Amino acid sequence: MATLKPIDLSGLNDERLASSVRAQIAEACEKNGFFQIINHGVPVELMDKLKEVGRKFFDLPKDEKLVYAGKPVLAAEGYGSRMVLTDSEPQFWREFLELHTLPLSERHYNYWPQKPAEFNETVEKYTAALMDLAHRLLSVISENLGLKPTYIKEAMGETQQSIVFQCYPPCPEPGKTLGLPAHSDIGGITILMQEGDGLQVAAANDTWELVPNHPNAFVVNLADQIEIITNGRYKSANHRAIVNSDSTRRSYVTFYYPAKDQKIIPAPELVDAKIGPLYRELYYLEYLQALAAGRAKDKRLVQSFAINNPLIT
Ligand code: OGA
Ligand code: NI
């Protein structure tokens, strides 16, 4: 579990410690693109407040939540629930609320709950703080790769952010379902706060490693577009959420991703002149469409954008 020992970000502001913190981030990114951070600068009261408004929303009667039900469109948002038990391919056991938070023109307040009353203000403050944190992490990640600090931010174009409130109720037969089946996140970088254990990351030999819940920590994971931009130096991490029979687990997941019309290309600095880029260029919209079309069922979606090259697994 050594790799999931939280990285103390406060060291970035101390010149004696900064290079060691950067090296820890680089190592986690090289290894599996998954790490936890503490002393990240986001106030604990704000984290607690977000959990509180999330819990209060999920505690509302079903018909009040259904007012915010999402429609099945490409970039869906709103409330949904899916609770499936099966003996075959594991499915979902979760309730969720997804909201676009950036750019401001994509905030569709008709999906933002009116109860509890502090919901909007809390989500606005929390997601602004998480956007700053994402930018700080991306600048360290860019520099670790020998790129200028703003490289990845610029490569992803106009900032897009959404938040998903995940709620995994107790399940009578946890072996017959999953909160969220295995996947990698499709955007750039994901920052997750969890209440209760259940998040697992793919480990060696097809096993799953639990990402332990540390108080006041965030879990960070790299997603598919960072894999493409880094030309495969950093891979997106496969992960899933399991459920349990005795308690509700919740998580609050902030996704940072490119605009649909943003062209994503491997950074030329990271492309070997003899081999060439390992992924083809794409517009992020194509990626969303490939996902919606259920492409690459038995392999990672990002592999279907790899240029036929045995180095990409
Ligand atoms: C996700 C995700 C895991 C969790 O929302 O993409 O991986 O523990 N969530 O909720
Ligand atoms: Ni995920």
Short mmCIF file of C-alpha atoms and ligand atoms in Angstrom, two decimals:
data_model
loop_
_atom_site.label_atom_id
_atom_site.label_comp_id
_atom_site.label_asym_id
_atom_site.label_seq_id
_atom_site.Cartn_x
_atom_site.Cartn_y
_atom_site.Cartn_z
CA MET A 1 0.00 0.00 0.00
CA ALA A 2 3.08 2.17 0.15
CA THR A 3 2.20 4.11 -2.97
CA LEU A 4 -1.09 5.24 -1.50
CA LYS A 5 0.48 6.83 1.55
CA PRO A 6 -0.76 10.41 1.22
CA ILE A 7 1.62 12.98 -0.24
CA ASP A 8 1.91 16.09 1.93
CA LEU A 9 1.47 19.01 -0.51
CA SER A 10 2.44 21.64 2.06
CA GLY A 11 6.04 20.67 1.26
CA LEU A 12 5.68 22.33 -2.15
CA ASN A 13 5.96 25.71 -0.41
CA ASP A 14 9.16 24.79 1.40
CA GLU A 15 12.24 24.82 -0.76
CA ARG A 16 13.94 22.10 1.33
CA LEU A 17 11.00 19.74 0.74
CA ALA A 18 9.61 20.76 -2.65
CA SER A 19 11.82 18.53 -4.78
CA SER A 20 10.96 15.47 -2.69
CA VAL A 21 7.21 16.23 -2.99
CA ARG A 22 7.57 16.66 -6.74
CA ALA A 23 9.44 13.36 -6.93
CA GLN A 24 6.70 11.58 -4.97
CA ILE A 25 4.09 12.91 -7.40
CA ALA A 26 6.23 11.87 -10.37
CA GLU A 27 6.65 8.37 -8.97
CA ALA A 28 2.90 7.93 -8.40
CA CYS A 29 2.14 9.22 -11.91
CA GLU A 30 4.68 6.84 -13.46
CA LYS A 31 3.47 3.90 -11.42
CA ASN A 32 -0.30 3.95 -11.76
CA GLY A 33 -1.59 7.52 -11.93
CA PHE A 34 -3.27 7.30 -8.53
CA PHE A 35 -2.29 9.11 -5.34
CA GLN A 36 -3.68 10.75 -2.23
CA ILE A 37 -2.82 14.24 -1.01
CA ILE A 38 -3.06 15.98 2.36
CA ASN A 39 -2.39 19.58 3.41
CA HIS A 40 -3.61 20.56 -0.05
CA GLY A 41 -4.86 24.01 0.93
CA VAL A 42 -8.60 23.34 0.63
CA PRO A 43 -10.20 24.28 3.99
CA VAL A 44 -11.55 21.32 5.95
CA GLU A 45 -14.73 23.29 6.77
CA LEU A 46 -15.45 23.63 3.05
CA MET A 47 -14.91 19.89 2.52
CA ASP A 48 -17.24 19.10 5.44
CA LYS A 49 -19.85 21.54 4.19
CA LEU A 50 -19.86 19.93 0.75
CA LYS A 51 -20.39 16.51 2.33
CA GLU A 52 -23.22 17.94 4.40
CA VAL A 53 -25.13 19.46 1.46
CA GLY A 54 -24.59 16.25 -0.53
CA ARG A 55 -25.92 14.06 2.26
CA LYS A 56 -28.93 16.35 2.76
CA PHE A 57 -29.76 16.15 -0.93
CA PHE A 58 -29.61 12.34 -1.05
CA ASP A 59 -31.72 12.19 2.14
CA LEU A 60 -34.61 13.99 0.39
CA PRO A 61 -37.65 11.90 -0.60
CA LYS A 62 -37.27 10.25 -4.01
CA ASP A 63 -39.90 12.43 -5.73
CA GLU A 64 -38.10 15.61 -4.69
CA LYS A 65 -34.84 14.27 -6.13
CA LEU A 66 -36.53 13.21 -9.36
CA VAL A 67 -37.29 16.88 -10.11
CA TYR A 68 -33.59 17.05 -11.09
CA ALA A 69 -33.54 13.82 -13.12
CA GLY A 70 -31.09 13.90 -16.03
CA LYS A 71 -31.82 13.14 -19.67
CA PRO A 72 -29.82 10.53 -21.62
CA VAL A 73 -27.72 12.91 -23.72
CA LEU A 74 -24.01 12.87 -24.61
CA ALA A 75 -22.78 14.99 -21.71
CA ALA A 76 -25.48 14.06 -19.21
CA GLU A 77 -26.13 15.90 -15.99
CA GLY A 78 -28.65 15.82 -13.19
CA TYR A 79 -29.90 13.17 -10.78
CA GLY A 80 -30.04 9.46 -11.50
CA SER A 81 -30.14 6.13 -9.75
CA ARG A 82 -29.32 2.63 -10.88
CA MET A 83 -29.45 -0.36 -8.58
CA VAL A 84 -28.88 -3.65 -10.37
CA LEU A 85 -28.11 -7.09 -8.90
CA THR A 86 -27.12 -9.79 -11.37
CA ASP A 87 -25.27 -13.09 -11.54
CA SER A 88 -23.56 -12.07 -14.78
CA GLU A 89 -21.48 -8.98 -15.63
CA PRO A 90 -21.49 -6.68 -12.54
CA GLN A 91 -23.52 -3.52 -12.94
CA PHE A 92 -24.25 -0.40 -10.89
CA TRP A 93 -25.48 0.17 -7.36
CA ARG A 94 -25.56 3.90 -6.93
CA GLU A 95 -27.46 7.17 -6.86
CA PHE A 96 -25.76 10.23 -8.26
CA LEU A 97 -26.10 13.92 -9.03
CA GLU A 98 -23.89 15.35 -11.77
CA LEU A 99 -23.50 19.09 -12.33
CA HIS A 100 -21.42 21.06 -14.81
CA THR A 101 -19.64 23.81 -12.95
CA LEU A 102 -17.33 25.35 -15.57
CA PRO A 103 -17.39 27.21 -17.87
CA LEU A 104 -20.03 29.41 -16.27
CA SER A 105 -22.12 29.23 -19.46
CA GLU A 106 -22.48 25.46 -18.86
CA ARG A 107 -23.99 25.86 -15.39
CA HIS A 108 -27.53 24.63 -15.82
CA TYR A 109 -29.08 25.71 -12.56
CA ASN A 110 -32.30 23.82 -13.27
CA TYR A 111 -30.35 20.72 -12.19
CA TRP A 112 -28.99 22.32 -9.01
CA PRO A 113 -31.12 21.33 -6.00
CA GLN A 114 -32.92 24.07 -4.10
CA LYS A 115 -32.65 22.03 -0.91
CA PRO A 116 -30.64 22.34 1.20
CA ALA A 117 -30.62 26.15 0.86
CA GLU A 118 -26.81 26.42 1.04
CA PHE A 119 -26.32 23.92 -1.80
CA ASN A 120 -25.42 26.31 -4.66
CA GLU A 121 -23.12 28.54 -2.66
CA THR A 122 -21.26 25.58 -1.18
CA VAL A 123 -20.79 23.85 -4.54
CA GLU A 124 -19.60 27.09 -6.13
CA LYS A 125 -16.99 27.67 -3.42
CA TYR A 126 -15.87 24.05 -3.29
CA THR A 127 -15.46 23.61 -7.03
CA ALA A 128 -13.56 26.92 -7.31
CA ALA A 129 -11.11 25.68 -4.66
CA LEU A 130 -10.78 22.34 -6.45
CA MET A 131 -10.12 24.07 -9.76
CA ASP A 132 -7.19 25.90 -8.17
CA LEU A 133 -5.93 22.65 -6.74
CA ALA A 134 -6.20 20.93 -10.13
CA HIS A 135 -4.18 23.71 -11.73
CA ARG A 136 -1.49 23.47 -9.04
CA LEU A 137 -1.23 19.70 -9.55
CA LEU A 138 -1.14 20.01 -13.33
CA SER A 139 1.66 22.52 -13.10
CA VAL A 140 3.75 20.13 -10.96
CA ILE A 141 2.91 17.27 -13.32
CA SER A 142 3.88 19.35 -16.38
CA GLU A 143 7.19 20.40 -14.82
CA ASN A 144 7.94 16.84 -13.75
CA LEU A 145 7.80 15.96 -17.45
CA GLY A 146 10.12 18.79 -18.41
CA LEU A 147 7.25 20.85 -19.83
CA LYS A 148 6.44 24.46 -18.93
CA PRO A 149 4.14 24.66 -15.87
CA THR A 150 1.07 25.72 -17.86
CA TYR A 151 1.59 23.11 -20.60
CA ILE A 152 -1.14 20.60 -19.71
CA LYS A 153 -3.61 23.32 -18.71
CA GLU A 154 -3.16 24.97 -22.11
CA ALA A 155 -3.22 21.62 -23.94
CA MET A 156 -6.69 20.99 -22.50
CA GLY A 157 -8.02 24.36 -23.68
CA GLU A 158 -10.88 26.22 -22.03
CA THR A 159 -11.39 24.94 -18.50
CA GLN A 160 -14.26 22.48 -18.11
CA GLN A 161 -15.23 21.08 -14.76
CA SER A 162 -18.05 18.99 -13.39
CA ILE A 163 -18.84 17.50 -10.01
CA VAL A 164 -20.54 14.19 -9.35
CA PHE A 165 -22.06 13.41 -5.96
CA GLN A 166 -21.97 9.62 -5.67
CA CYS A 167 -24.05 7.74 -3.11
CA TYR A 168 -23.73 3.97 -2.69
CA PRO A 169 -26.48 2.69 -0.39
CA PRO A 170 -26.04 -0.55 1.58
CA CYS A 171 -26.55 -3.54 -0.70
CA PRO A 172 -28.06 -6.85 0.46
CA GLU A 173 -25.81 -8.83 -1.91
CA PRO A 174 -22.63 -6.81 -2.45
CA GLY A 175 -21.02 -9.68 -4.37
CA LYS A 176 -23.59 -9.33 -7.16
CA THR A 177 -22.97 -5.76 -8.14
CA LEU A 178 -20.54 -2.84 -8.00
CA GLY A 179 -21.03 0.80 -7.06
CA LEU A 180 -19.21 1.66 -10.26
CA PRO A 181 -17.74 -1.02 -12.56
CA ALA A 182 -14.08 -0.80 -13.57
CA HIS A 183 -13.21 2.18 -15.75
CA SER A 184 -10.66 4.88 -16.28
CA ASP A 185 -11.88 8.47 -16.21
CA ILE A 186 -12.10 9.95 -19.67
CA GLY A 187 -11.10 13.58 -19.01
CA GLY A 188 -7.82 15.02 -17.75
CA ILE A 189 -7.56 14.79 -13.99
CA THR A 190 -10.02 13.73 -11.30
CA ILE A 191 -9.98 14.79 -7.65
CA LEU A 192 -12.15 12.74 -5.32
CA MET A 193 -13.14 13.05 -1.68
CA GLN A 194 -14.58 9.90 -0.13
CA GLU A 195 -16.54 9.03 2.99
CA GLY A 196 -16.02 5.36 3.77
CA ASP A 197 -13.90 2.71 2.08
CA GLY A 198 -14.84 1.20 -1.27
CA LEU A 199 -12.66 2.78 -3.96
CA GLN A 200 -10.23 0.31 -5.50
CA VAL A 201 -7.43 0.79 -8.01
CA ALA A 202 -6.17 -1.87 -10.41
CA ALA A 203 -2.97 -3.49 -9.13
CA ALA A 204 -0.60 -6.08 -10.53
CA ASN A 205 -1.87 -9.55 -11.55
CA ASP A 206 -5.45 -8.45 -12.12
CA THR A 207 -6.04 -7.71 -8.45
CA TRP A 208 -7.66 -4.67 -6.85
CA GLU A 209 -6.09 -2.55 -4.15
CA LEU A 210 -8.28 -0.61 -1.73
CA VAL A 211 -7.65 3.14 -1.64
CA PRO A 212 -8.01 3.73 2.09
CA ASN A 213 -10.11 6.62 3.25
CA HIS A 214 -7.83 9.16 4.95
CA PRO A 215 -9.54 11.98 6.80
CA ASN A 216 -9.30 15.29 4.92
CA ALA A 217 -7.35 13.76 2.03
CA PHE A 218 -8.15 13.88 -1.65
CA VAL A 219 -7.61 11.02 -4.07
CA VAL A 220 -6.16 12.18 -7.38
CA ASN A 221 -6.19 10.15 -10.54
CA LEU A 222 -4.96 10.78 -14.03
CA ALA A 223 -7.46 10.29 -16.83
CA ASP A 224 -7.32 9.35 -20.50
CA GLN A 225 -6.51 12.77 -22.04
CA ILE A 226 -3.41 13.10 -19.84
CA GLU A 227 -2.31 9.72 -21.14
CA ILE A 228 -2.60 11.03 -24.70
CA ILE A 229 -1.03 14.43 -23.97
CA THR A 230 1.93 12.76 -22.21
CA ASN A 231 2.23 10.34 -25.14
CA GLY A 232 1.72 7.41 -22.78
CA ARG A 233 4.40 8.42 -20.26
CA TYR A 234 1.59 8.57 -17.72
CA LYS A 235 -1.24 6.08 -18.03
CA SER A 236 -4.81 6.64 -16.90
CA ALA A 237 -5.67 4.49 -13.92
CA ASN A 238 -8.30 1.76 -13.93
CA HIS A 239 -10.47 1.86 -10.84
CA ARG A 240 -13.88 0.87 -9.52
CA ALA A 241 -16.10 1.26 -6.45
CA ILE A 242 -17.39 -1.69 -4.45
CA VAL A 243 -20.39 -1.61 -2.11
CA ASN A 244 -21.07 -3.17 1.26
CA SER A 245 -24.09 -4.52 3.11
CA ASP A 246 -24.13 -2.34 6.19
CA SER A 247 -23.45 1.29 5.44
CA THR A 248 -24.00 4.02 2.87
CA ARG A 249 -20.79 5.20 1.24
CA ARG A 250 -20.53 8.58 -0.48
CA SER A 251 -17.93 10.24 -2.64
CA TYR A 252 -17.63 13.68 -4.25
CA VAL A 253 -15.81 13.62 -7.52
CA THR A 254 -14.54 16.66 -9.41
CA PHE A 255 -13.63 16.09 -13.04
CA TYR A 256 -11.45 18.43 -15.05
CA TYR A 257 -11.55 17.85 -18.80
CA PRO A 258 -11.09 19.52 -22.19
CA ALA A 259 -13.71 21.39 -24.18
CA LYS A 260 -15.45 19.32 -26.86
CA ASP A 261 -13.81 21.27 -29.68
CA GLN A 262 -10.35 21.06 -28.15
CA LYS A 263 -7.78 19.23 -30.21
CA ILE A 264 -5.76 16.81 -28.08
CA ILE A 265 -2.30 15.84 -29.26
CA PRO A 266 0.70 14.13 -27.68
CA ALA A 267 3.19 16.79 -26.50
CA PRO A 268 5.85 16.99 -29.24
CA GLU A 269 8.53 17.18 -26.50
CA LEU A 270 7.50 13.70 -25.36
CA VAL A 271 7.41 12.11 -28.80
CA ASP A 272 10.40 10.02 -29.85
CA ALA A 273 11.52 11.28 -33.25
CA LYS A 274 12.18 7.75 -34.51
CA ILE A 275 8.95 6.18 -33.27
CA GLY A 276 6.55 9.09 -33.70
CA PRO A 277 3.43 9.79 -31.61
CA LEU A 278 1.84 6.80 -29.91
CA TYR A 279 -1.68 8.26 -30.07
CA ARG A 280 -3.49 9.97 -32.88
CA GLU A 281 -4.81 13.51 -32.61
CA LEU A 282 -8.45 13.86 -31.75
CA TYR A 283 -11.08 16.35 -30.78
CA TYR A 284 -12.43 15.64 -27.32
CA LEU A 285 -15.94 15.37 -28.81
CA GLU A 286 -14.76 12.28 -30.71
CA TYR A 287 -13.77 10.72 -27.44
CA LEU A 288 -17.21 11.32 -25.93
CA GLN A 289 -18.81 9.85 -29.02
CA ALA A 290 -16.56 6.77 -28.90
CA LEU A 291 -17.54 6.28 -25.27
CA ALA A 292 -21.25 6.65 -26.03
CA ALA A 293 -20.92 4.16 -28.89
CA GLY A 294 -19.56 1.60 -26.42
CA ARG A 295 -16.34 1.29 -28.37
CA ALA A 296 -13.47 -0.79 -27.01
CA LYS A 297 -15.52 -2.95 -24.67
CA ASP A 298 -12.71 -5.37 -23.92
CA LYS A 299 -9.85 -2.88 -23.83
CA ARG A 300 -9.28 0.59 -22.48
CA LEU A 301 -11.03 3.21 -24.59
CA VAL A 302 -7.82 5.20 -24.88
CA GLN A 303 -6.19 2.24 -26.60
CA SER A 304 -8.57 2.64 -29.51
CA PHE A 305 -6.88 6.02 -30.11
CA ALA A 306 -3.41 4.51 -30.00
CA ILE A 307 -1.56 4.38 -33.27
CA ASN A 308 -0.95 0.70 -33.92
CA ASN A 309 2.00 0.32 -31.63
CA PRO A 310 2.92 -2.62 -29.42
CA LEU A 311 4.26 -0.28 -26.74
CA ILE A 312 0.75 0.74 -25.67
CA THR A 313 -0.92 -1.80 -23.40
C1 OGA B 1 -15.94 8.13 -10.64
C2 OGA B 1 -15.33 7.19 -9.70
C3 OGA B 1 -15.24 6.24 -7.48
C4 OGA B 1 -15.92 6.39 -6.15
O1 OGA B 1 -16.89 8.83 -10.24
O2 OGA B 1 -15.46 8.19 -11.80
O3 OGA B 1 -14.45 6.47 -10.07
O4 OGA B 1 -15.36 5.90 -5.18
N1 OGA B 1 -15.79 7.15 -8.44
O5 OGA B 1 -17.00 6.98 -6.11
NI NI B 2 -13.72 7.16 -11.97
#
